[in-house]
PDB file of C-alpha atoms in Angstrom:
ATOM      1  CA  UNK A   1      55.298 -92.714 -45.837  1.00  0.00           C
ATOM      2  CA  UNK A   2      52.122 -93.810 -45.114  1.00  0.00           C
ATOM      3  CA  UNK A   3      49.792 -92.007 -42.951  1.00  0.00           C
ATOM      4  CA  UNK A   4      47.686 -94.050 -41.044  1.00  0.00           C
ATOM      5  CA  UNK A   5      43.885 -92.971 -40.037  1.00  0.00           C
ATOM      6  CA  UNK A   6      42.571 -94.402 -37.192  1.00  0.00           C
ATOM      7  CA  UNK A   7      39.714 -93.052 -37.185  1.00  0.00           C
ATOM      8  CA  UNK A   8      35.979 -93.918 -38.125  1.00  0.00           C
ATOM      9  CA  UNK A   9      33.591 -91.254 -37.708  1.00  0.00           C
ATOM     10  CA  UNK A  10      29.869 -91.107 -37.173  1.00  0.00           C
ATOM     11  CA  UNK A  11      27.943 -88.428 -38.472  1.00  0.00           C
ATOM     12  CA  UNK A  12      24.310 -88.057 -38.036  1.00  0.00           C
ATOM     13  CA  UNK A  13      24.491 -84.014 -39.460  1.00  0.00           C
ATOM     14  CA  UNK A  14      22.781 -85.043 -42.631  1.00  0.00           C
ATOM     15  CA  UNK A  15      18.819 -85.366 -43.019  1.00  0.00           C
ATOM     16  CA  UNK A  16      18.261 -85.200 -46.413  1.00  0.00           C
ATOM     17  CA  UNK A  17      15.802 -87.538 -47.528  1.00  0.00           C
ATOM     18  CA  UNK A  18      15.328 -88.901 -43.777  1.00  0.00           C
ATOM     19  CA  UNK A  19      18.818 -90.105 -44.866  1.00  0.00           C
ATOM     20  CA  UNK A  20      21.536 -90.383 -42.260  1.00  0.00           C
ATOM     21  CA  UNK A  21      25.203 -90.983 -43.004  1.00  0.00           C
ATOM     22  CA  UNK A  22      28.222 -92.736 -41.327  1.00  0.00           C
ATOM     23  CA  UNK A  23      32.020 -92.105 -42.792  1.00  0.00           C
ATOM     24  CA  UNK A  24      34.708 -94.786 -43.168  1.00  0.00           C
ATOM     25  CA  UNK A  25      38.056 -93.582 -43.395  1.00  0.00           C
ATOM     26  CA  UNK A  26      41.009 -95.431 -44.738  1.00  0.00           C
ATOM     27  CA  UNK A  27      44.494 -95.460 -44.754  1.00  0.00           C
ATOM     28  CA  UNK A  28      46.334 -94.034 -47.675  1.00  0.00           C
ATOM     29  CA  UNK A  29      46.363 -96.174 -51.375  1.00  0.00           C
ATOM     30  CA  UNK A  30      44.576 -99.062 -49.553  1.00  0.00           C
ATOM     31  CA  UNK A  31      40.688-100.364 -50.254  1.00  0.00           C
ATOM     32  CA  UNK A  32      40.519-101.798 -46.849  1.00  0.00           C
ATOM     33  CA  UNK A  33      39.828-100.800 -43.388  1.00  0.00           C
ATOM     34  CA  UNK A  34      42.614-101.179 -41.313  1.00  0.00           C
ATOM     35  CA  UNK A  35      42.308-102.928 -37.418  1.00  0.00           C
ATOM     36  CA  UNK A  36      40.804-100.448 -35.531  1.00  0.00           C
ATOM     37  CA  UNK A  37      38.488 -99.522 -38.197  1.00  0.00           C
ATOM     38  CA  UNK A  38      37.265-102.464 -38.835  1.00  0.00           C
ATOM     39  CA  UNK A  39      36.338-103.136 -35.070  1.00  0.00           C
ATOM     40  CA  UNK A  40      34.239 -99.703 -34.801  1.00  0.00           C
ATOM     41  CA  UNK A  41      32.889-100.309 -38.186  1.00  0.00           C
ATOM     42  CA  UNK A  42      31.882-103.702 -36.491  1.00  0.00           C
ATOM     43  CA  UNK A  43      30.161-101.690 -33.979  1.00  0.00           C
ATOM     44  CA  UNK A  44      28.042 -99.274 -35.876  1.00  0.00           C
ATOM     45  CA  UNK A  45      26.856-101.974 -37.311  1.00  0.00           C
ATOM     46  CA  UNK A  46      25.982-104.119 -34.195  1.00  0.00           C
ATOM     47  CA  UNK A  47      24.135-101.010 -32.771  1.00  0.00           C
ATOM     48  CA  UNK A  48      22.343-100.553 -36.664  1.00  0.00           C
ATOM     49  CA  UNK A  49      20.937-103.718 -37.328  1.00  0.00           C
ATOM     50  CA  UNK A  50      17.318-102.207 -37.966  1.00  0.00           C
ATOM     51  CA  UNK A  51      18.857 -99.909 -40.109  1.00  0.00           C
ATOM     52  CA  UNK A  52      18.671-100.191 -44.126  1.00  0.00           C
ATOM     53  CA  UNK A  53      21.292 -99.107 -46.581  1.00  0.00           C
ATOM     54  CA  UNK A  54      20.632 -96.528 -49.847  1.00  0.00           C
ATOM     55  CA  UNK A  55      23.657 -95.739 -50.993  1.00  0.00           C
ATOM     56  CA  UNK A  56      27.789 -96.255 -50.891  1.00  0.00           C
ATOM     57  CA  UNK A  57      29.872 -93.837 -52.208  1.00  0.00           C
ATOM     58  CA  UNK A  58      33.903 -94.147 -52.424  1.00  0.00           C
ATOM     59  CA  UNK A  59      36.068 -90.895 -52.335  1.00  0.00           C
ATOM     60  CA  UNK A  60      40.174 -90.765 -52.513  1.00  0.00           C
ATOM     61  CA  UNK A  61      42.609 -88.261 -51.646  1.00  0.00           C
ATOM     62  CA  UNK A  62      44.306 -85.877 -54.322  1.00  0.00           C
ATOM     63  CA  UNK A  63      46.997 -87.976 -54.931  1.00  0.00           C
ATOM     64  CA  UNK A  64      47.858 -89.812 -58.134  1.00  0.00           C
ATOM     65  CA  UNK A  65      45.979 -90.105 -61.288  1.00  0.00           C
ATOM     66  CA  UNK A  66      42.265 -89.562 -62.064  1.00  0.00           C
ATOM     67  CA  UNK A  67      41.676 -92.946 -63.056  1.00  0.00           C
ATOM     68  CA  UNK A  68      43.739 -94.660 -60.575  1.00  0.00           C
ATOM     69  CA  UNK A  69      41.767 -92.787 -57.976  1.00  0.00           C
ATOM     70  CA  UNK A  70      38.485 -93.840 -59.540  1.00  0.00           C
ATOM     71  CA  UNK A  71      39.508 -97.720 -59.259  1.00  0.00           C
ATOM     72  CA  UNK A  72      40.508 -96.916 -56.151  1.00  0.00           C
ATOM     73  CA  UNK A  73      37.726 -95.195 -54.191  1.00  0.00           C
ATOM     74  CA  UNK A  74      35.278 -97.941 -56.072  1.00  0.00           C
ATOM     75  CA  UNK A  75      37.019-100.488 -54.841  1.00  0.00           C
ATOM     76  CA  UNK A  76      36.996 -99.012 -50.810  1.00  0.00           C
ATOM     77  CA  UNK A  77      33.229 -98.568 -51.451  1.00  0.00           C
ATOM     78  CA  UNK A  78      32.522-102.378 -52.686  1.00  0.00           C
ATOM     79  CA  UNK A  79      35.235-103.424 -49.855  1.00  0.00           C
ATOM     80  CA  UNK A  80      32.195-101.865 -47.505  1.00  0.00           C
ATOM     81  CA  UNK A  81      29.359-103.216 -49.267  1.00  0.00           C
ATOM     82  CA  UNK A  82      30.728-106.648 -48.833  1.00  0.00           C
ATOM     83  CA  UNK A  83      31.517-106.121 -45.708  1.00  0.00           C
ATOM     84  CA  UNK A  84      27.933-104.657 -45.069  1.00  0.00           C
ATOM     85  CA  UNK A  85      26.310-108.064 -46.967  1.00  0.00           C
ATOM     86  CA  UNK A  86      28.434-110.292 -45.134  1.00  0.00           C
ATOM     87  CA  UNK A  87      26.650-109.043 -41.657  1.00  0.00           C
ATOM     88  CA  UNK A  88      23.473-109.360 -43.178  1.00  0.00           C
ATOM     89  CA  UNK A  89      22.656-105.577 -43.239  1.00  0.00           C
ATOM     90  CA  UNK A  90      19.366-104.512 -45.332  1.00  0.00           C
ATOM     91  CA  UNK A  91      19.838-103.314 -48.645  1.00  0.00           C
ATOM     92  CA  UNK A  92      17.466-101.077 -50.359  1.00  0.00           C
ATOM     93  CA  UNK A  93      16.792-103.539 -53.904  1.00  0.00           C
ATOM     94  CA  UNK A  94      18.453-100.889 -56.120  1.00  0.00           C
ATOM     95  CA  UNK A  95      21.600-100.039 -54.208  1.00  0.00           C
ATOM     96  CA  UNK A  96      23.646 -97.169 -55.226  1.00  0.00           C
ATOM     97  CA  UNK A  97      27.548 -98.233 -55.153  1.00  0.00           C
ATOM     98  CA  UNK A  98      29.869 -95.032 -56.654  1.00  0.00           C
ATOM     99  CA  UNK A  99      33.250 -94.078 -56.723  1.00  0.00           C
ATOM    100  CA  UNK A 100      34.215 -91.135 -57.134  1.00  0.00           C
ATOM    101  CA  UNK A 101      37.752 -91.011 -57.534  1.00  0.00           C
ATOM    102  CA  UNK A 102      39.199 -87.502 -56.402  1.00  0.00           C
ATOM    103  CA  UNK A 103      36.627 -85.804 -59.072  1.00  0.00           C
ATOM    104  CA  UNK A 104      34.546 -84.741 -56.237  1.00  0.00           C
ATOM    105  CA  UNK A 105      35.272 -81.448 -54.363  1.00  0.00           C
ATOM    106  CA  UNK A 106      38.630 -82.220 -51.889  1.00  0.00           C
ATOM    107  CA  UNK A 107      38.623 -81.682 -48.409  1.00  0.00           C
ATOM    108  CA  UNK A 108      41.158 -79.382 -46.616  1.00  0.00           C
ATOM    109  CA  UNK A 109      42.207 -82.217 -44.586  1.00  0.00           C
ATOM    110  CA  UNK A 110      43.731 -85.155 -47.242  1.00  0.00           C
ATOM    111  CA  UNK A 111      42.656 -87.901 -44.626  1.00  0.00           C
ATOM    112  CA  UNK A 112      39.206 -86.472 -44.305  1.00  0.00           C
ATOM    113  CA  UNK A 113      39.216 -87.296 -48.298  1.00  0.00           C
ATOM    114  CA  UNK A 114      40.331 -91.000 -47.953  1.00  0.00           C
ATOM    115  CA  UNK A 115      36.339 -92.256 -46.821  1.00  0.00           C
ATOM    116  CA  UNK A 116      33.690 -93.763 -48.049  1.00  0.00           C
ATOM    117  CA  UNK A 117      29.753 -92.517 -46.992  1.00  0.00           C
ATOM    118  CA  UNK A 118      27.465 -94.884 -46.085  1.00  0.00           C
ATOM    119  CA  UNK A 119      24.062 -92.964 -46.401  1.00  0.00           C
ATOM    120  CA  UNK A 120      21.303 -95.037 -44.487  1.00  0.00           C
ATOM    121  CA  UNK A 121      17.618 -94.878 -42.804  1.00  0.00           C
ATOM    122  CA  UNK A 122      16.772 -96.177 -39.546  1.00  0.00           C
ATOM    123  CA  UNK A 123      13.388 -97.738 -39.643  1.00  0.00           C
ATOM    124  CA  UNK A 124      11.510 -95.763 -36.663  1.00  0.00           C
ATOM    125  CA  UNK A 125      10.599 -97.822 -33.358  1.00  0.00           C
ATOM    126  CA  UNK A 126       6.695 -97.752 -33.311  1.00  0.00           C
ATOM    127  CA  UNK A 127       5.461 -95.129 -30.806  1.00  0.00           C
ATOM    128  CA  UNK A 128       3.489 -97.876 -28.512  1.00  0.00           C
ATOM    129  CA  UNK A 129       6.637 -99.378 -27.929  1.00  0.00           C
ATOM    130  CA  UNK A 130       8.157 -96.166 -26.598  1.00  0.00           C
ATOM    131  CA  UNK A 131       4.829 -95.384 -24.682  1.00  0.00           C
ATOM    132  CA  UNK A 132       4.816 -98.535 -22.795  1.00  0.00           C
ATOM    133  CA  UNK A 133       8.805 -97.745 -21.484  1.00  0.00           C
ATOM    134  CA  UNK A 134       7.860 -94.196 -20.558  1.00  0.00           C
ATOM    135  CA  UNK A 135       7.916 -93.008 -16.840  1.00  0.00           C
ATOM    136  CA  UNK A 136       5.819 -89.999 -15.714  1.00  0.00           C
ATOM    137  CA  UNK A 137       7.861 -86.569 -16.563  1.00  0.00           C
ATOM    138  CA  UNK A 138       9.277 -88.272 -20.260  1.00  0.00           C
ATOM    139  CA  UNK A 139       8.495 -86.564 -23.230  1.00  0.00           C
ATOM    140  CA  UNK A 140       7.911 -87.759 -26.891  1.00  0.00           C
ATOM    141  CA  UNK A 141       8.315 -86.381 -30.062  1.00  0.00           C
ATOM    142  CA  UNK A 142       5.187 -86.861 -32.458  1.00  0.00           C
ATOM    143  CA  UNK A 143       8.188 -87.252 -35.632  1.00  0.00           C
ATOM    144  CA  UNK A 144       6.598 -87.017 -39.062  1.00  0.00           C
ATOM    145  CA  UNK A 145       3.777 -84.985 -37.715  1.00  0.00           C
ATOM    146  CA  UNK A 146       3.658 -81.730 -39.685  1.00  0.00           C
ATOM    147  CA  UNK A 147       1.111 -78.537 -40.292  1.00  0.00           C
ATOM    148  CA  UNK A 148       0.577 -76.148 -43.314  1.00  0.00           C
ATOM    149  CA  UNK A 149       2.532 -73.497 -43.075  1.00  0.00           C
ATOM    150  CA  UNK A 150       1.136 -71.221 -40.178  1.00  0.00           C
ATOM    151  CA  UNK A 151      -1.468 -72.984 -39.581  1.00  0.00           C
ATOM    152  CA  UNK A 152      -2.911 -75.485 -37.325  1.00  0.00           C
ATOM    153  CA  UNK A 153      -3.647 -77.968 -40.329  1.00  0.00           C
ATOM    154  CA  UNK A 154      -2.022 -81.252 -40.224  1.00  0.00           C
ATOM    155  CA  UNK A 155      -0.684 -82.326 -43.989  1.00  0.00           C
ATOM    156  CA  UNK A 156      -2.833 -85.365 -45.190  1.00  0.00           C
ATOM    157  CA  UNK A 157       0.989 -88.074 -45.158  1.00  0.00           C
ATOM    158  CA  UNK A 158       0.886 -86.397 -41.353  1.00  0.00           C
ATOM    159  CA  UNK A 159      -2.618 -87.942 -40.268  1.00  0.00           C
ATOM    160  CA  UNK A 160      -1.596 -91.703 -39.696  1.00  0.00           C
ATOM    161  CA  UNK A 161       0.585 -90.234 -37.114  1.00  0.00           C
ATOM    162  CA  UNK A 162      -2.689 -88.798 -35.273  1.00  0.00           C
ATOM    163  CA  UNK A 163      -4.092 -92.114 -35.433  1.00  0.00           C
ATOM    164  CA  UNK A 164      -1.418 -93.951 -34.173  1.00  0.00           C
ATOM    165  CA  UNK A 165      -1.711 -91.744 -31.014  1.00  0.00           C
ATOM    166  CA  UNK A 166      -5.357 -92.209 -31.231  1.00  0.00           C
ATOM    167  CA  UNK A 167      -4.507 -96.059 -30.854  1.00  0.00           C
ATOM    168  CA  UNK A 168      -2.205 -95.844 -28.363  1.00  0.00           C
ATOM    169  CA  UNK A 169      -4.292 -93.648 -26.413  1.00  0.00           C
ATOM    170  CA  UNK A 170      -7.323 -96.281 -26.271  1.00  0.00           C
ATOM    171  CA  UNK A 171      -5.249 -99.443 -25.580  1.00  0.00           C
ATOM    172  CA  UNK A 172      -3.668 -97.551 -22.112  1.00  0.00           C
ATOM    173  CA  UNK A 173      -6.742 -96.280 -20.604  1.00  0.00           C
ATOM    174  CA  UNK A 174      -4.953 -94.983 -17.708  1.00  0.00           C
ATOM    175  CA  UNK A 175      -2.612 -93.015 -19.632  1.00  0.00           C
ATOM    176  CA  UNK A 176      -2.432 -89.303 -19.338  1.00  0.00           C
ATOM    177  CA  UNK A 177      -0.198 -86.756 -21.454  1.00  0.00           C
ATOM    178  CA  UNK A 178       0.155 -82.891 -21.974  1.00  0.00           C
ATOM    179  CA  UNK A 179       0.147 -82.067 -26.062  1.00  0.00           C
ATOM    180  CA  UNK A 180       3.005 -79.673 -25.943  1.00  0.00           C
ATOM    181  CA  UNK A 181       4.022 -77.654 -29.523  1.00  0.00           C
ATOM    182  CA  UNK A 182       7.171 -75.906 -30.316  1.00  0.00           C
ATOM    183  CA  UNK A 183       8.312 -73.199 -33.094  1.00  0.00           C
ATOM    184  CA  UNK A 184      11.408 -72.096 -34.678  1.00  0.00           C
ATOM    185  CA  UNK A 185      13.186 -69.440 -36.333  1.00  0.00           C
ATOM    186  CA  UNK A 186      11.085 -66.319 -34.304  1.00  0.00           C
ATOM    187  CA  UNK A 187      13.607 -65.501 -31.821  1.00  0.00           C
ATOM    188  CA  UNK A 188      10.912 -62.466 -30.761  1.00  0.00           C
ATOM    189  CA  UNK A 189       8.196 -64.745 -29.960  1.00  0.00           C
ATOM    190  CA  UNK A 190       4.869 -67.171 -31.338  1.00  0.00           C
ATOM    191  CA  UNK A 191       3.030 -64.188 -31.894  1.00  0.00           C
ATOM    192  CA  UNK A 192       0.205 -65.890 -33.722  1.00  0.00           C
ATOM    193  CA  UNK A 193       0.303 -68.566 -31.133  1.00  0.00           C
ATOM    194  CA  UNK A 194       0.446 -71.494 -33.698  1.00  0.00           C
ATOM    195  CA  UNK A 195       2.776 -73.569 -31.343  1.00  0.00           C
ATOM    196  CA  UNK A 196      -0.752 -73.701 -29.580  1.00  0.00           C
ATOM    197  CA  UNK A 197      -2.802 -73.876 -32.131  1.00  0.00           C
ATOM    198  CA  UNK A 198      -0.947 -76.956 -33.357  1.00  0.00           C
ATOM    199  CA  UNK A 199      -1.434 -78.937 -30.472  1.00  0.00           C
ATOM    200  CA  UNK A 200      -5.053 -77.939 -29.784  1.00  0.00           C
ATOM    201  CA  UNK A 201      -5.637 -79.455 -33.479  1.00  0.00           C
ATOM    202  CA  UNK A 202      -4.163 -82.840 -31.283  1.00  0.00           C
ATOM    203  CA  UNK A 203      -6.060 -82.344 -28.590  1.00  0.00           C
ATOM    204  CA  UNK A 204      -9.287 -82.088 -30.219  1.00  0.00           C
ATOM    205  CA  UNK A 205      -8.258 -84.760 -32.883  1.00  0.00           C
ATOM    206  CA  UNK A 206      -8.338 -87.266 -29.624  1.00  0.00           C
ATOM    207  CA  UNK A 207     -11.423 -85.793 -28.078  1.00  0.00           C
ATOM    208  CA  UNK A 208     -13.653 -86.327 -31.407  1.00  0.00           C
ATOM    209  CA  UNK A 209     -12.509 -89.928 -31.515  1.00  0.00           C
ATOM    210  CA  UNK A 210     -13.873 -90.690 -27.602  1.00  0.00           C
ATOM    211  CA  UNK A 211     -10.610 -89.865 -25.516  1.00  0.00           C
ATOM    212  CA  UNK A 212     -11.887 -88.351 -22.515  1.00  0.00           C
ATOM    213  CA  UNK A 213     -10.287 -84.852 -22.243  1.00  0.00           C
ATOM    214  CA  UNK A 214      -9.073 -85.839 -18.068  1.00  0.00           C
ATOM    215  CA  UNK A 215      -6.672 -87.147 -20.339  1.00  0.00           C
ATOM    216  CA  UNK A 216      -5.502 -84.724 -22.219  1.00  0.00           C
ATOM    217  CA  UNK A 217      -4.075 -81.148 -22.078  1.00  0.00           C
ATOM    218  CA  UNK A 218      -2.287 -78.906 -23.967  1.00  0.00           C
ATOM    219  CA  UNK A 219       0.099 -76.358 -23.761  1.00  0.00           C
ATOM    220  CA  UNK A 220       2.073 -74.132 -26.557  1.00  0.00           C
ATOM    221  CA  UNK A 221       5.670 -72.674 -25.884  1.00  0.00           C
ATOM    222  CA  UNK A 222       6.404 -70.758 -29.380  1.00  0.00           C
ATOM    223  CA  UNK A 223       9.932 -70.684 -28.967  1.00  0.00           C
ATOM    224  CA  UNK A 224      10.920 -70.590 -25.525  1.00  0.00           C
ATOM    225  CA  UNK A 225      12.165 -74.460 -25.098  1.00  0.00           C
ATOM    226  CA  UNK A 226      14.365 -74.149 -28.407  1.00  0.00           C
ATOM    227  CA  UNK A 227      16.771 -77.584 -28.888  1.00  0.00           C
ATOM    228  CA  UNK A 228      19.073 -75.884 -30.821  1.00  0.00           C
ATOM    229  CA  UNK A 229      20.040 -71.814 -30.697  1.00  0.00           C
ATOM    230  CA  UNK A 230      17.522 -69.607 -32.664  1.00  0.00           C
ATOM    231  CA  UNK A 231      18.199 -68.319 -35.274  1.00  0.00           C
ATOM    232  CA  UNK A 232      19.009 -71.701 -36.252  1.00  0.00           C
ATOM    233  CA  UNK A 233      22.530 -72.699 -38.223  1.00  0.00           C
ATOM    234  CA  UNK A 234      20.267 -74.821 -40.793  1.00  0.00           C
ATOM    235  CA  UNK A 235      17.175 -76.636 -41.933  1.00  0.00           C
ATOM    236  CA  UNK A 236      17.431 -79.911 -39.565  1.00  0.00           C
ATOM    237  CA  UNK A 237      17.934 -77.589 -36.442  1.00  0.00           C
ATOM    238  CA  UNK A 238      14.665 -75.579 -37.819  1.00  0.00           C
ATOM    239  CA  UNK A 239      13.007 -78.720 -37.996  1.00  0.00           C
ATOM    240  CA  UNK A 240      14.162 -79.796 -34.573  1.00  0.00           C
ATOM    241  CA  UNK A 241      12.916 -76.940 -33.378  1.00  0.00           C
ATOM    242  CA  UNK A 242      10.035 -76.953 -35.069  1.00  0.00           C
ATOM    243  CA  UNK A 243       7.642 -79.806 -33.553  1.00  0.00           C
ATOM    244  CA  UNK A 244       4.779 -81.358 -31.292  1.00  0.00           C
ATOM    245  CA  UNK A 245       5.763 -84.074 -28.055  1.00  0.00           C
ATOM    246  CA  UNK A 246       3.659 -85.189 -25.351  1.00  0.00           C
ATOM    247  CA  UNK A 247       4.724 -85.240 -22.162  1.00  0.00           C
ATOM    248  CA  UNK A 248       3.659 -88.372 -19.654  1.00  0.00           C
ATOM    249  CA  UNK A 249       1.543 -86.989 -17.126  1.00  0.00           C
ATOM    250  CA  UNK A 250       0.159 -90.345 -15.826  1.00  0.00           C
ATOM    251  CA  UNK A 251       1.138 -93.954 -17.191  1.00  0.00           C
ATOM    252  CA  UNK A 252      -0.005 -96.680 -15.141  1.00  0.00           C
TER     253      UNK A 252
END
């Protein structure tokens, strides 16, 4: 008897590579997406237009011959990339299709093995856009700024992001923010203060280049405002919890 899955899972838990993935499950010895997984399928992609696709991989359950189960989960992964085409969806130019048949390592759960992984990147809204929606009180995460280890040094890919701010800082005159920098994994405290020491290297990046510093203030809380529990479960909490946001202090 056929089990049916209705399910279609989202799962953001993977950052590898900036990469992001979203599941498809299937029904058992079928390439297609039944109904109700096609409609939420329909979905993630309304809501992901912006977003481009790396890679497709195919899996299958334990059941029935190695290379039926091959043919099988490639044909449920280029049942997706069709369907992914056929909604006009970016493609990276050298798209990665698999199947992988039940060779890869099984799942507890059968269903959970009848999927396929659609590993994608969402192409980042440009900071002035977010600026210009912001209300006094919102905060915003500097993403892609990062530092030498313990130090306030910002890596050399990091410095567009200062300049970006820089930008955005000179074409709203009247807006005013608070640098704020966070740690992880030291559950007993900053104690060499680099949370502030990272955004002081911020604050004086913007003074330097002619933002007034009535603009500008800083403030470091080591570990204190954690997102996620410290010690942290894995490397994207650390790095969640590991960052630089300003906070709108003025935006008129």
């Amino acid at each position: 008897m056929k089990k049916c899955l209705l399910l279609l899972l989202i799962s953001f838990v993977s950052k590898t590579f900036s990469q992001e993935k979203f599941s498809v499950y299937f029904d058992f010895d079928v390439h297609e997406v039944n109904r109700d997984s096609g409609q939420k399928l329909a979905d993630w992609i309304s809501k992901n237009k912006n977003a481009e696709i790396q890679k497709i991989y195919g899996y299958c359950d334990s059941v029935g011959s190695h290379s039926y189960n091959d043919k099988l989960a490639l044909h449920r992964a280029n049942f997706i990339e069709t369907a992914l085409r056929n909604s006009g969806m970016n493609m990276v130019e050298k798209l990665e299709v698999k199947g992988f048949g039940k060779r890869s390592e099984q799942l507890k759960d059968q269903a959970d093995n009848r999927r396929v992984d659609i590993y994608f990147q969402l192409k980042e809204e440009k900071m002035s856009s977010k600026i210009t929606q912001m209300k006094v009180g919102d905060k915003l995460r500097l993403k892609n700024l990062n530092f030498y280890n313990r130090s306030g040094v910002v890596l050399p890919k990091s410095e567009p992001v200062l300049v970006e701010l820089l930008e955005i800082m000179k074409q709203n005159p009247k807006l005013k923010i608070e640098i704020q920098g966070h740690i992880c994994c030291q559950p007993e405290g900053d104690r060499e203060d680099i949370s502030t020491l990272r955004c002081k290297t911020v604050y004086n990046y913007l003074i330097a280049n002619g933002i007034d510093k009535s603009r500008l203030s800083y403030k470091g809380f080591g570990s204190t405002m954690p997102l996620y529990p410290i010690p942290e479960r894995n490397e994207f909490e650390q790095d969640e919890n590991r960052r630089v946001e300003i906070q709108i202090l003025e935006n008129q």
